[in-house]
PDB file of C-alpha atoms in Angstrom:
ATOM      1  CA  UNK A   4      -7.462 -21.699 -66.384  1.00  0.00           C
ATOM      2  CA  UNK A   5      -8.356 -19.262 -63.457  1.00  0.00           C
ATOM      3  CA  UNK A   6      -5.126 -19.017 -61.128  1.00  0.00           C
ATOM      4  CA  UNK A   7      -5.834 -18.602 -57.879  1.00  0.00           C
ATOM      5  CA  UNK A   8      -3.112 -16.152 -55.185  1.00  0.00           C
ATOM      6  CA  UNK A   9      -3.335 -16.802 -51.980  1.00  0.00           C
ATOM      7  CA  UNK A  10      -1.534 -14.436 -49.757  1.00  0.00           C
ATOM      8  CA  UNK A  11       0.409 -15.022 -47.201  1.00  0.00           C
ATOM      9  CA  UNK A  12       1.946 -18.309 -47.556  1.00  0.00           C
ATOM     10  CA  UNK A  13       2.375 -19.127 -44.217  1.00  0.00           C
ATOM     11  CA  UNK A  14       1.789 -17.579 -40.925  1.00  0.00           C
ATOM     12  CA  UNK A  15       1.701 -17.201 -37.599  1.00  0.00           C
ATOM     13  CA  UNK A  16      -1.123 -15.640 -35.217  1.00  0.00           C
ATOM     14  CA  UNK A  17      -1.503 -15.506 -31.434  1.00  0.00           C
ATOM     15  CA  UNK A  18      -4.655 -16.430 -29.683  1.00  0.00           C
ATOM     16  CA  UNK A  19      -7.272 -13.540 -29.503  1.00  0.00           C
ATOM     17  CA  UNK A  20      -5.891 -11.913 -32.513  1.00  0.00           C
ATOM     18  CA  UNK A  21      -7.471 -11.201 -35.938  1.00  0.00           C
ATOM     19  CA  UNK A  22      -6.715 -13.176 -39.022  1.00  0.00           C
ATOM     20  CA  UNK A  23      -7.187 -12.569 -42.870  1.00  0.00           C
ATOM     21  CA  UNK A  24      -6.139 -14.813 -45.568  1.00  0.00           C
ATOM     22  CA  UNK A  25      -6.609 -13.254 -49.080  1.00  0.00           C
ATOM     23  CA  UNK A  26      -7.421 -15.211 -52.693  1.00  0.00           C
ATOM     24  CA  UNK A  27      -6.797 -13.362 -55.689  1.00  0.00           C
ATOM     25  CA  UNK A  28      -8.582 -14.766 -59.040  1.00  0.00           C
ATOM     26  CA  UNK A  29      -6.887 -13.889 -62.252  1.00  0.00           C
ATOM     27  CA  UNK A  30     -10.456 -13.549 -63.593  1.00  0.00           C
ATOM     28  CA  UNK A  31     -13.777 -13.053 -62.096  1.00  0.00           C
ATOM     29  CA  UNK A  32     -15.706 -15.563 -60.282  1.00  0.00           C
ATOM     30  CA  UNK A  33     -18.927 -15.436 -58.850  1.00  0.00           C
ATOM     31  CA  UNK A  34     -18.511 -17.656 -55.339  1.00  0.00           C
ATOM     32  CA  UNK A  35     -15.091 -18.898 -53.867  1.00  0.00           C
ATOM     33  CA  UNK A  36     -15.065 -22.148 -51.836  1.00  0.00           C
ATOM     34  CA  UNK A  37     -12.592 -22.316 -48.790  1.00  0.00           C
ATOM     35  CA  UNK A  38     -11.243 -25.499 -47.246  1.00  0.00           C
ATOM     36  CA  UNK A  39      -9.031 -26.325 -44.415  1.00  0.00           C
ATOM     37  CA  UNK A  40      -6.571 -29.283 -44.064  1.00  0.00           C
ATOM     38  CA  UNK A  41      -4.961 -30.520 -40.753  1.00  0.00           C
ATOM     39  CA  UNK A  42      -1.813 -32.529 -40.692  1.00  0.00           C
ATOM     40  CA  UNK A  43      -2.089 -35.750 -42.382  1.00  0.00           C
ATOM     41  CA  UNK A  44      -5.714 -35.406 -42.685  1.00  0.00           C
ATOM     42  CA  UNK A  45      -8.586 -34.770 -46.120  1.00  0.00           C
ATOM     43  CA  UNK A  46      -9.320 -31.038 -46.288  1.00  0.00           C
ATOM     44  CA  UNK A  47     -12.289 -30.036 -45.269  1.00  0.00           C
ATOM     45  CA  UNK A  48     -15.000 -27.892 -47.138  1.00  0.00           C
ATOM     46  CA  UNK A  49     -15.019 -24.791 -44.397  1.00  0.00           C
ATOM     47  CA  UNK A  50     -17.005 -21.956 -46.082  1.00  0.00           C
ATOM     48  CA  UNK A  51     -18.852 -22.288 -49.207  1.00  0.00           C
ATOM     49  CA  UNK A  52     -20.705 -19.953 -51.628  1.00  0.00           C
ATOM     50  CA  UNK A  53     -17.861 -17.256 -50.194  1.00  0.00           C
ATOM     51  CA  UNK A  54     -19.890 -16.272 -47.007  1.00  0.00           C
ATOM     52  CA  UNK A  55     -21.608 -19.476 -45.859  1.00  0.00           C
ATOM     53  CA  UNK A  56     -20.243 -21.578 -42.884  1.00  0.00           C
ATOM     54  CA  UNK A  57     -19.986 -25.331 -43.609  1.00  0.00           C
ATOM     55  CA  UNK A  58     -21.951 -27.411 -40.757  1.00  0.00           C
ATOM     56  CA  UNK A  59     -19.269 -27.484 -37.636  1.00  0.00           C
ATOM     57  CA  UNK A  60     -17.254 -24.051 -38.368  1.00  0.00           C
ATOM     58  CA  UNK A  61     -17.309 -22.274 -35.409  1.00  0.00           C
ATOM     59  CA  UNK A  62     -18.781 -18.615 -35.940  1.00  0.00           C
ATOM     60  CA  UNK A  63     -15.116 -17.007 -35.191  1.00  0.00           C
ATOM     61  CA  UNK A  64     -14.464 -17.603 -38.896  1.00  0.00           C
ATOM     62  CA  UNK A  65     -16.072 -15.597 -41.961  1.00  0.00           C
ATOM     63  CA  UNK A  66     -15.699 -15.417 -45.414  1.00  0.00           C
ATOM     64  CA  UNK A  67     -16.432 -12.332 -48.022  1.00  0.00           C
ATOM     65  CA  UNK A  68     -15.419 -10.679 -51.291  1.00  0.00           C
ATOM     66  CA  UNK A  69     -16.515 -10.664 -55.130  1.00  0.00           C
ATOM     67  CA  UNK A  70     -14.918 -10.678 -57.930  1.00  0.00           C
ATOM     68  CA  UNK A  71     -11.499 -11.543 -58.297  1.00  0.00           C
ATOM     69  CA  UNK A  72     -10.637 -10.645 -54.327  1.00  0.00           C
ATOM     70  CA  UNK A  73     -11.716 -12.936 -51.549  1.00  0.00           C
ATOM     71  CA  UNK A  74     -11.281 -13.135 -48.168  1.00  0.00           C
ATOM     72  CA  UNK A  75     -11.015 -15.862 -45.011  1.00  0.00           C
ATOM     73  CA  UNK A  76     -11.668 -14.294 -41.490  1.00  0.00           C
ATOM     74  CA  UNK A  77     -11.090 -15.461 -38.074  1.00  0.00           C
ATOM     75  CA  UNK A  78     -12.019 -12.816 -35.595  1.00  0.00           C
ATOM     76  CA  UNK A  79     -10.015 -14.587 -32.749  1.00  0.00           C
ATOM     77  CA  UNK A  80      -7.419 -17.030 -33.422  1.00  0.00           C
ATOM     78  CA  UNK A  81      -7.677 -20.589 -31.535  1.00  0.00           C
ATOM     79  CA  UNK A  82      -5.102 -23.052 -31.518  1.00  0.00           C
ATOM     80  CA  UNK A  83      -7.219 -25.737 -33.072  1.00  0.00           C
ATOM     81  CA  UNK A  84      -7.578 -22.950 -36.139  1.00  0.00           C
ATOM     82  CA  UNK A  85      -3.953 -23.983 -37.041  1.00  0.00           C
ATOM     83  CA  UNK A  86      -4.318 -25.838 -40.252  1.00  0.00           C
ATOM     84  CA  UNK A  87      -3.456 -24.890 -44.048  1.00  0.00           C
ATOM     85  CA  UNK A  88      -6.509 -23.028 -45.659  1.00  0.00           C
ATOM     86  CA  UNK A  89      -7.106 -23.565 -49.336  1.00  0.00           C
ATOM     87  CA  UNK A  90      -9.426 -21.668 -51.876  1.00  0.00           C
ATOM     88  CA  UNK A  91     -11.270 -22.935 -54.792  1.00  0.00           C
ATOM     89  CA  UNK A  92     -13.036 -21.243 -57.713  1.00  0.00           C
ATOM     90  CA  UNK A  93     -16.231 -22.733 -58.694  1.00  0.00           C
ATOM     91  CA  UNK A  94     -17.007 -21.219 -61.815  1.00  0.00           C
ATOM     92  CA  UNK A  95     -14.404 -21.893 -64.578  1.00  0.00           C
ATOM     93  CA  UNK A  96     -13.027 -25.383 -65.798  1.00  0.00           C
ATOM     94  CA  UNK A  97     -11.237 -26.754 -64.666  1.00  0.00           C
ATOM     95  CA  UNK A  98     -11.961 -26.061 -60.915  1.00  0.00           C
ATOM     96  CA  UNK A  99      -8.781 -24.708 -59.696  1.00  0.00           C
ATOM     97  CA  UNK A 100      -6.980 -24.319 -56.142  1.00  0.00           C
ATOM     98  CA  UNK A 101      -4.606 -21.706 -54.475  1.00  0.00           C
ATOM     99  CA  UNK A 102      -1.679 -23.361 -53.096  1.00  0.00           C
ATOM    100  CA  UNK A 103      -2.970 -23.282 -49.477  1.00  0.00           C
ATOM    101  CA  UNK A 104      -1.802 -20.622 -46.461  1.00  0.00           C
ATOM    102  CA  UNK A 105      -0.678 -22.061 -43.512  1.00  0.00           C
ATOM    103  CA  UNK A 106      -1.520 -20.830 -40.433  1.00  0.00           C
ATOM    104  CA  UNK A 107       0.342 -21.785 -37.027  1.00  0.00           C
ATOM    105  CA  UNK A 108      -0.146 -20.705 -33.320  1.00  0.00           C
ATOM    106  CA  UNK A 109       2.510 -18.610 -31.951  1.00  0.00           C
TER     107      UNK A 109
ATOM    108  CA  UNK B 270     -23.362 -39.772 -41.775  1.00  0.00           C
ATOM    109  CA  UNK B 271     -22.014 -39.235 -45.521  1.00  0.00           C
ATOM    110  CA  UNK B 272     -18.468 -41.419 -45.870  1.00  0.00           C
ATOM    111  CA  UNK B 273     -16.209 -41.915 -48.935  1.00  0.00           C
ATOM    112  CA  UNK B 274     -13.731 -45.037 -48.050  1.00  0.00           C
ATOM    113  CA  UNK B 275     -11.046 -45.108 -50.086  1.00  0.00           C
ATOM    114  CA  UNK B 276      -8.629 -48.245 -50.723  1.00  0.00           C
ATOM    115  CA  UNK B 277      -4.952 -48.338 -49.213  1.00  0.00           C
ATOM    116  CA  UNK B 278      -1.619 -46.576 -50.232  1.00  0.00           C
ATOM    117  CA  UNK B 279      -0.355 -48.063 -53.616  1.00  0.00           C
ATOM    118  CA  UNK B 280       3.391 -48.501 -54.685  1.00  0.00           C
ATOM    119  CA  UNK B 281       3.437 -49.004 -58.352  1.00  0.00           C
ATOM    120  CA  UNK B 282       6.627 -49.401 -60.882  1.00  0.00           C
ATOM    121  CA  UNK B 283       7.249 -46.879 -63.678  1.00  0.00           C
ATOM    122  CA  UNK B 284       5.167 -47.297 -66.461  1.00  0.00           C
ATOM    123  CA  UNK B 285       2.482 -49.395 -64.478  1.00  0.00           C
ATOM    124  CA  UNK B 286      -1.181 -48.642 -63.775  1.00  0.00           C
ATOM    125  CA  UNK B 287      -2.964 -49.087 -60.352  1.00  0.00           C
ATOM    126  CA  UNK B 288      -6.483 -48.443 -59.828  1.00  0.00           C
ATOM    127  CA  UNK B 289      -8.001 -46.925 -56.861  1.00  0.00           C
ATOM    128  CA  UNK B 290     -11.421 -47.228 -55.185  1.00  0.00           C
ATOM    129  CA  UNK B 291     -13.678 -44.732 -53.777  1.00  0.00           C
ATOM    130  CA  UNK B 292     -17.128 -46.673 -51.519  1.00  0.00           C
ATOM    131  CA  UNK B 293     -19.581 -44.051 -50.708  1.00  0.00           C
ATOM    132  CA  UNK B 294     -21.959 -44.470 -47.985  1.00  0.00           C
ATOM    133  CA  UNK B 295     -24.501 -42.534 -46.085  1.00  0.00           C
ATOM    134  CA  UNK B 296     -26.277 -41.225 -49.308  1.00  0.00           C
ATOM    135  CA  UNK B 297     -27.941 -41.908 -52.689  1.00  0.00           C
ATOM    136  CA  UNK B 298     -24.442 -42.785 -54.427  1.00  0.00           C
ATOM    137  CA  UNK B 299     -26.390 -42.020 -58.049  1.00  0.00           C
ATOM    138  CA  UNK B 300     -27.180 -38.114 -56.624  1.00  0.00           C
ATOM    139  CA  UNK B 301     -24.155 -36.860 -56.605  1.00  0.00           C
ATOM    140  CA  UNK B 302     -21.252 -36.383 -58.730  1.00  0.00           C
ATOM    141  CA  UNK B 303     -17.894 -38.151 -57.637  1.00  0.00           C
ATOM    142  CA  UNK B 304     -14.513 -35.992 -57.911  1.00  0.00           C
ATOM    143  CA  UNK B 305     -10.973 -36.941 -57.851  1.00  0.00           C
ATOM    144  CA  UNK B 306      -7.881 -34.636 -56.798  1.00  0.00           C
ATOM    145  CA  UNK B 307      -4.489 -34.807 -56.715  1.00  0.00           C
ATOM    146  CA  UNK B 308      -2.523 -33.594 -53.646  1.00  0.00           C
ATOM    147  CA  UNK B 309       1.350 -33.546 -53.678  1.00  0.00           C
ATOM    148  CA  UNK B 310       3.569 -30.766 -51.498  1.00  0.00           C
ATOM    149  CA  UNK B 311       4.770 -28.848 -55.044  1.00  0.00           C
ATOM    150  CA  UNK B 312       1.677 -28.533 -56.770  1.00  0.00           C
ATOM    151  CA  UNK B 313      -0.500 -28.762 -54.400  1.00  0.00           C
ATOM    152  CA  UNK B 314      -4.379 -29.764 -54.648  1.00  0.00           C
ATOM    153  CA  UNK B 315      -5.395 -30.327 -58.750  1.00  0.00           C
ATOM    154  CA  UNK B 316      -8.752 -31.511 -59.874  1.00  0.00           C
ATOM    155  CA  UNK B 317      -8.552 -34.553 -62.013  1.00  0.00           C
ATOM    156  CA  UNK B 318     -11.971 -34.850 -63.465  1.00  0.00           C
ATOM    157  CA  UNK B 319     -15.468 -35.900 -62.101  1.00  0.00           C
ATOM    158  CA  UNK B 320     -17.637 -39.008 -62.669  1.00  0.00           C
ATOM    159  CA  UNK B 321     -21.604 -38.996 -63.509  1.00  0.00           C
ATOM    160  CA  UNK B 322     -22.308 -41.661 -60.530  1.00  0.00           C
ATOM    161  CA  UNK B 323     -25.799 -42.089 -62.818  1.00  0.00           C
ATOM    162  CA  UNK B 324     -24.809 -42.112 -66.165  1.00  0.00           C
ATOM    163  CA  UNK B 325     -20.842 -43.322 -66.023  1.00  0.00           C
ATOM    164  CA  UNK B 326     -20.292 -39.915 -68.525  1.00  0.00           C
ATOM    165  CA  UNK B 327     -17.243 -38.639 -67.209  1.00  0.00           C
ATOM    166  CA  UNK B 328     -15.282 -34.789 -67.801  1.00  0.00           C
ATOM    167  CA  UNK B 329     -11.482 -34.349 -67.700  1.00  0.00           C
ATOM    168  CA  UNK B 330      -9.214 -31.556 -66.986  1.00  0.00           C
ATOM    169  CA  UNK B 331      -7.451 -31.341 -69.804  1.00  0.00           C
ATOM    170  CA  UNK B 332      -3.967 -32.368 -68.319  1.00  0.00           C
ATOM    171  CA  UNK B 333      -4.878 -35.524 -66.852  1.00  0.00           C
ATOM    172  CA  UNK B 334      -6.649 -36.803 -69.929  1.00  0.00           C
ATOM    173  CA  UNK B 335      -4.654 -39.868 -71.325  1.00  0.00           C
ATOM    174  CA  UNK B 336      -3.729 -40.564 -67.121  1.00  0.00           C
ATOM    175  CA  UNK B 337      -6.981 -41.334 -65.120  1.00  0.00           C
ATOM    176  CA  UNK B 338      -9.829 -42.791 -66.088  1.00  0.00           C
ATOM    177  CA  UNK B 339     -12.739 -42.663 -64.187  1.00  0.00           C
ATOM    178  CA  UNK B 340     -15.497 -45.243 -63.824  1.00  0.00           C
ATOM    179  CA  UNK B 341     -18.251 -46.503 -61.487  1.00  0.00           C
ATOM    180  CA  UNK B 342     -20.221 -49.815 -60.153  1.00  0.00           C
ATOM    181  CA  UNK B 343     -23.651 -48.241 -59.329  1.00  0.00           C
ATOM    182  CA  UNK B 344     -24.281 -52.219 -57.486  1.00  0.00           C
ATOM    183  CA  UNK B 345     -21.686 -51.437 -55.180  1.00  0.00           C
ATOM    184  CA  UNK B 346     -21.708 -47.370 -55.033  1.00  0.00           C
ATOM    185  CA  UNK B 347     -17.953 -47.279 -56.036  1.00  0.00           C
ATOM    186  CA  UNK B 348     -16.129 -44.890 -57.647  1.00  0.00           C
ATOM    187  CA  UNK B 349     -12.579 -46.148 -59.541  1.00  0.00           C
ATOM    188  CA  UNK B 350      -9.879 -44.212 -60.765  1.00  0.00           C
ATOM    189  CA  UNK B 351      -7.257 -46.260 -62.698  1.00  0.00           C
ATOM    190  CA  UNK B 352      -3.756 -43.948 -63.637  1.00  0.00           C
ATOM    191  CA  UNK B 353      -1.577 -45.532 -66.622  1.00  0.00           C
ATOM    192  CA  UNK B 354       1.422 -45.018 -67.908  1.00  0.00           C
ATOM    193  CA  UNK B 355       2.879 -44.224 -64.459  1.00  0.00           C
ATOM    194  CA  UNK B 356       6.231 -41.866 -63.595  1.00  0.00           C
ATOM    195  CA  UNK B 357       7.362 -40.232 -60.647  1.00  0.00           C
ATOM    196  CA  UNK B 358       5.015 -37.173 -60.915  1.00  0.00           C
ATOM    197  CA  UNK B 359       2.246 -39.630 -60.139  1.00  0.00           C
ATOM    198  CA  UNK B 360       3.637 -40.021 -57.274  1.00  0.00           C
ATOM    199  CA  UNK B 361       0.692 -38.159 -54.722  1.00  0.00           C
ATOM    200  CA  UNK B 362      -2.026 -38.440 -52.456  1.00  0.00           C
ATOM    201  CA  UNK B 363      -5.650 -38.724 -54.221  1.00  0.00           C
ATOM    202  CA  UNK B 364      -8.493 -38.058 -52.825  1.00  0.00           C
ATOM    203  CA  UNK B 365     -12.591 -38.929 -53.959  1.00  0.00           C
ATOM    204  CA  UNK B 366     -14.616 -35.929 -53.196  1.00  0.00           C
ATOM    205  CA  UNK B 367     -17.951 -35.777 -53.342  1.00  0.00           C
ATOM    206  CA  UNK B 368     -19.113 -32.535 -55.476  1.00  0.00           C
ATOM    207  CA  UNK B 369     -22.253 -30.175 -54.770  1.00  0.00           C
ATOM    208  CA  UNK B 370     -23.173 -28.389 -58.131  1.00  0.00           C
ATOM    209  CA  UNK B 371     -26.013 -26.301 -59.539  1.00  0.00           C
ATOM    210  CA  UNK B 372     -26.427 -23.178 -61.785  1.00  0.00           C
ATOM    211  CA  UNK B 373     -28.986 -20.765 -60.695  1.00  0.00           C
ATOM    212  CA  UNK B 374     -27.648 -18.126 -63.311  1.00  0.00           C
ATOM    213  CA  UNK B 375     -24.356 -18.352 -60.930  1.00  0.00           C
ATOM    214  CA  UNK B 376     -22.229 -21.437 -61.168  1.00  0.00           C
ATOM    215  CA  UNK B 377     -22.051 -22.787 -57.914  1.00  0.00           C
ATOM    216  CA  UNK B 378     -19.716 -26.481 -57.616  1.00  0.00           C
ATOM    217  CA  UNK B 379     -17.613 -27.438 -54.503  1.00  0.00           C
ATOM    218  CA  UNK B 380     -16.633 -30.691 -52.620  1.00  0.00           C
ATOM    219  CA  UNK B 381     -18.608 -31.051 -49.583  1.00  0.00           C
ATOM    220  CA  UNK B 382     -17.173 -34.648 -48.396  1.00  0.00           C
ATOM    221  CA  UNK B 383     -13.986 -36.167 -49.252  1.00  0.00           C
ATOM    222  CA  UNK B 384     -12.251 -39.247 -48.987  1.00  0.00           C
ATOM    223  CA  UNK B 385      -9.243 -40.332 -46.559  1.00  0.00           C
ATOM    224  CA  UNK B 386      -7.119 -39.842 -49.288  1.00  0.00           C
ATOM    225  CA  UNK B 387      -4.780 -42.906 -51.280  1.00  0.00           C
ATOM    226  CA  UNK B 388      -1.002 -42.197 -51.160  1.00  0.00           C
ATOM    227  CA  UNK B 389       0.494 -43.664 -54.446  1.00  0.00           C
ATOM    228  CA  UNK B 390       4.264 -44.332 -55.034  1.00  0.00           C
ATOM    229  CA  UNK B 391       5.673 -44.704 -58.289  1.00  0.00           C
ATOM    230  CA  UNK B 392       9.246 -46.023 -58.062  1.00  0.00           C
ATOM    231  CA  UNK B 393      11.327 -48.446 -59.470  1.00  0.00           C
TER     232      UNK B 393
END
């Protein structure tokens, strides 16, 4: 099965600044899928087909890469952007997960 | 607006089954594809398997073949997962999801809605 990376594990980010979050595939994969959970709540499908904003995501965030490198983007960090992010491969079964980056407000 | 109720937490004995439910509204139940995954703190999110909501056919990842079993009531628009043969490392949250799929030369399949999530206990 495809292992998804996702780098870092947790986080921290003041408001205004930049964020990444990085997936690594162990093979390729055509689109990545990113979600994000709150505390004690369903995740949430956030970006889809890599690039594409789900209905509701403000326009702060963006999501790009190919291949086996991916990328989640939030050009200026909000406090209601602290959540855990999680990415999923489409393409190989079984769908797999990274194990989520958390991301807090300093 | 698309929903996915899903019934309340479960605490279950070793060895014991439990079966969850999963009542989609908002949407033509038989268009879509119902999910389950597992979410617990050390392994994080794992995809169980998915449900035709149409045709009952169902598709496993391999490691949770033999533990869930996945079946529907088109009358009702329900989705059901029952886990047997219950341990410890059942213990999780579960959540229905409903997936998006299609090939268009690229495999494209993700989980656009999902459930509240069912926390299950398995303890003696």
């Amino acid at each position: 099965e495809i292992v998804l990376t996702q780098s870092p594990t947790t986080m921290a980010a003041s408001p205004g600044e930049k964020v990444t979050i990085t997936c690594r595939a162990s093979s390729s994969v055509s689109y990545m899928y990113w979600y994000q959970q709150m505390s004690d709540a369903s995740p949430k499908l956030w970006i889809y087909d890599t690039s594409k904003l789900a209905s509701g995501v403000p326009d702060r965030f963006s999501g790009s890469g190919s291949g086996t490198s991916y990328s989640l983007t939030i050009n200026t960090m909000e406090a209601e952007d602290a959540a855990t992010y999680y990415c999923q491969q489409c393409c190989s079964t079984p769908l797999t997960f990274g194990s989520g980056t958390k991301l807090e407000i300093k | 607006q698309v929903q996915l109720q899903q019934s309340g937490a479960e605490l279950a004995k070793p060895g014991s089954s439990v079966k969850i439910s999963c009542k989609a509204s908002g949407y033509t139940f038989t268009s879509y594809y119902i999910s389950w995954i597992k979410q617990t703190t050390g392994q994080g999110l794992e995809y169980i398997g998915y449900i035709n909501t149409g045709s009952g056919g169902t598709n496993y990842n391999e490691k949770f073949k033999g533990k869930a079993t996945l079946t529907v009531d088109k009358s009702s628009s329900t989705a059901f997962m029952q886990l047997s043969s219950l341990t410890p490392d059942d213990s999780a949250v579960y959540y229905c999801a409903r997936r998006s799929y299609y090939y268009d030369g690229y495999y494209h399949d993700w989980f656009a809605y999902w459930g509240q999530g069912t926390l299950v206990t398995v303890s003696s």
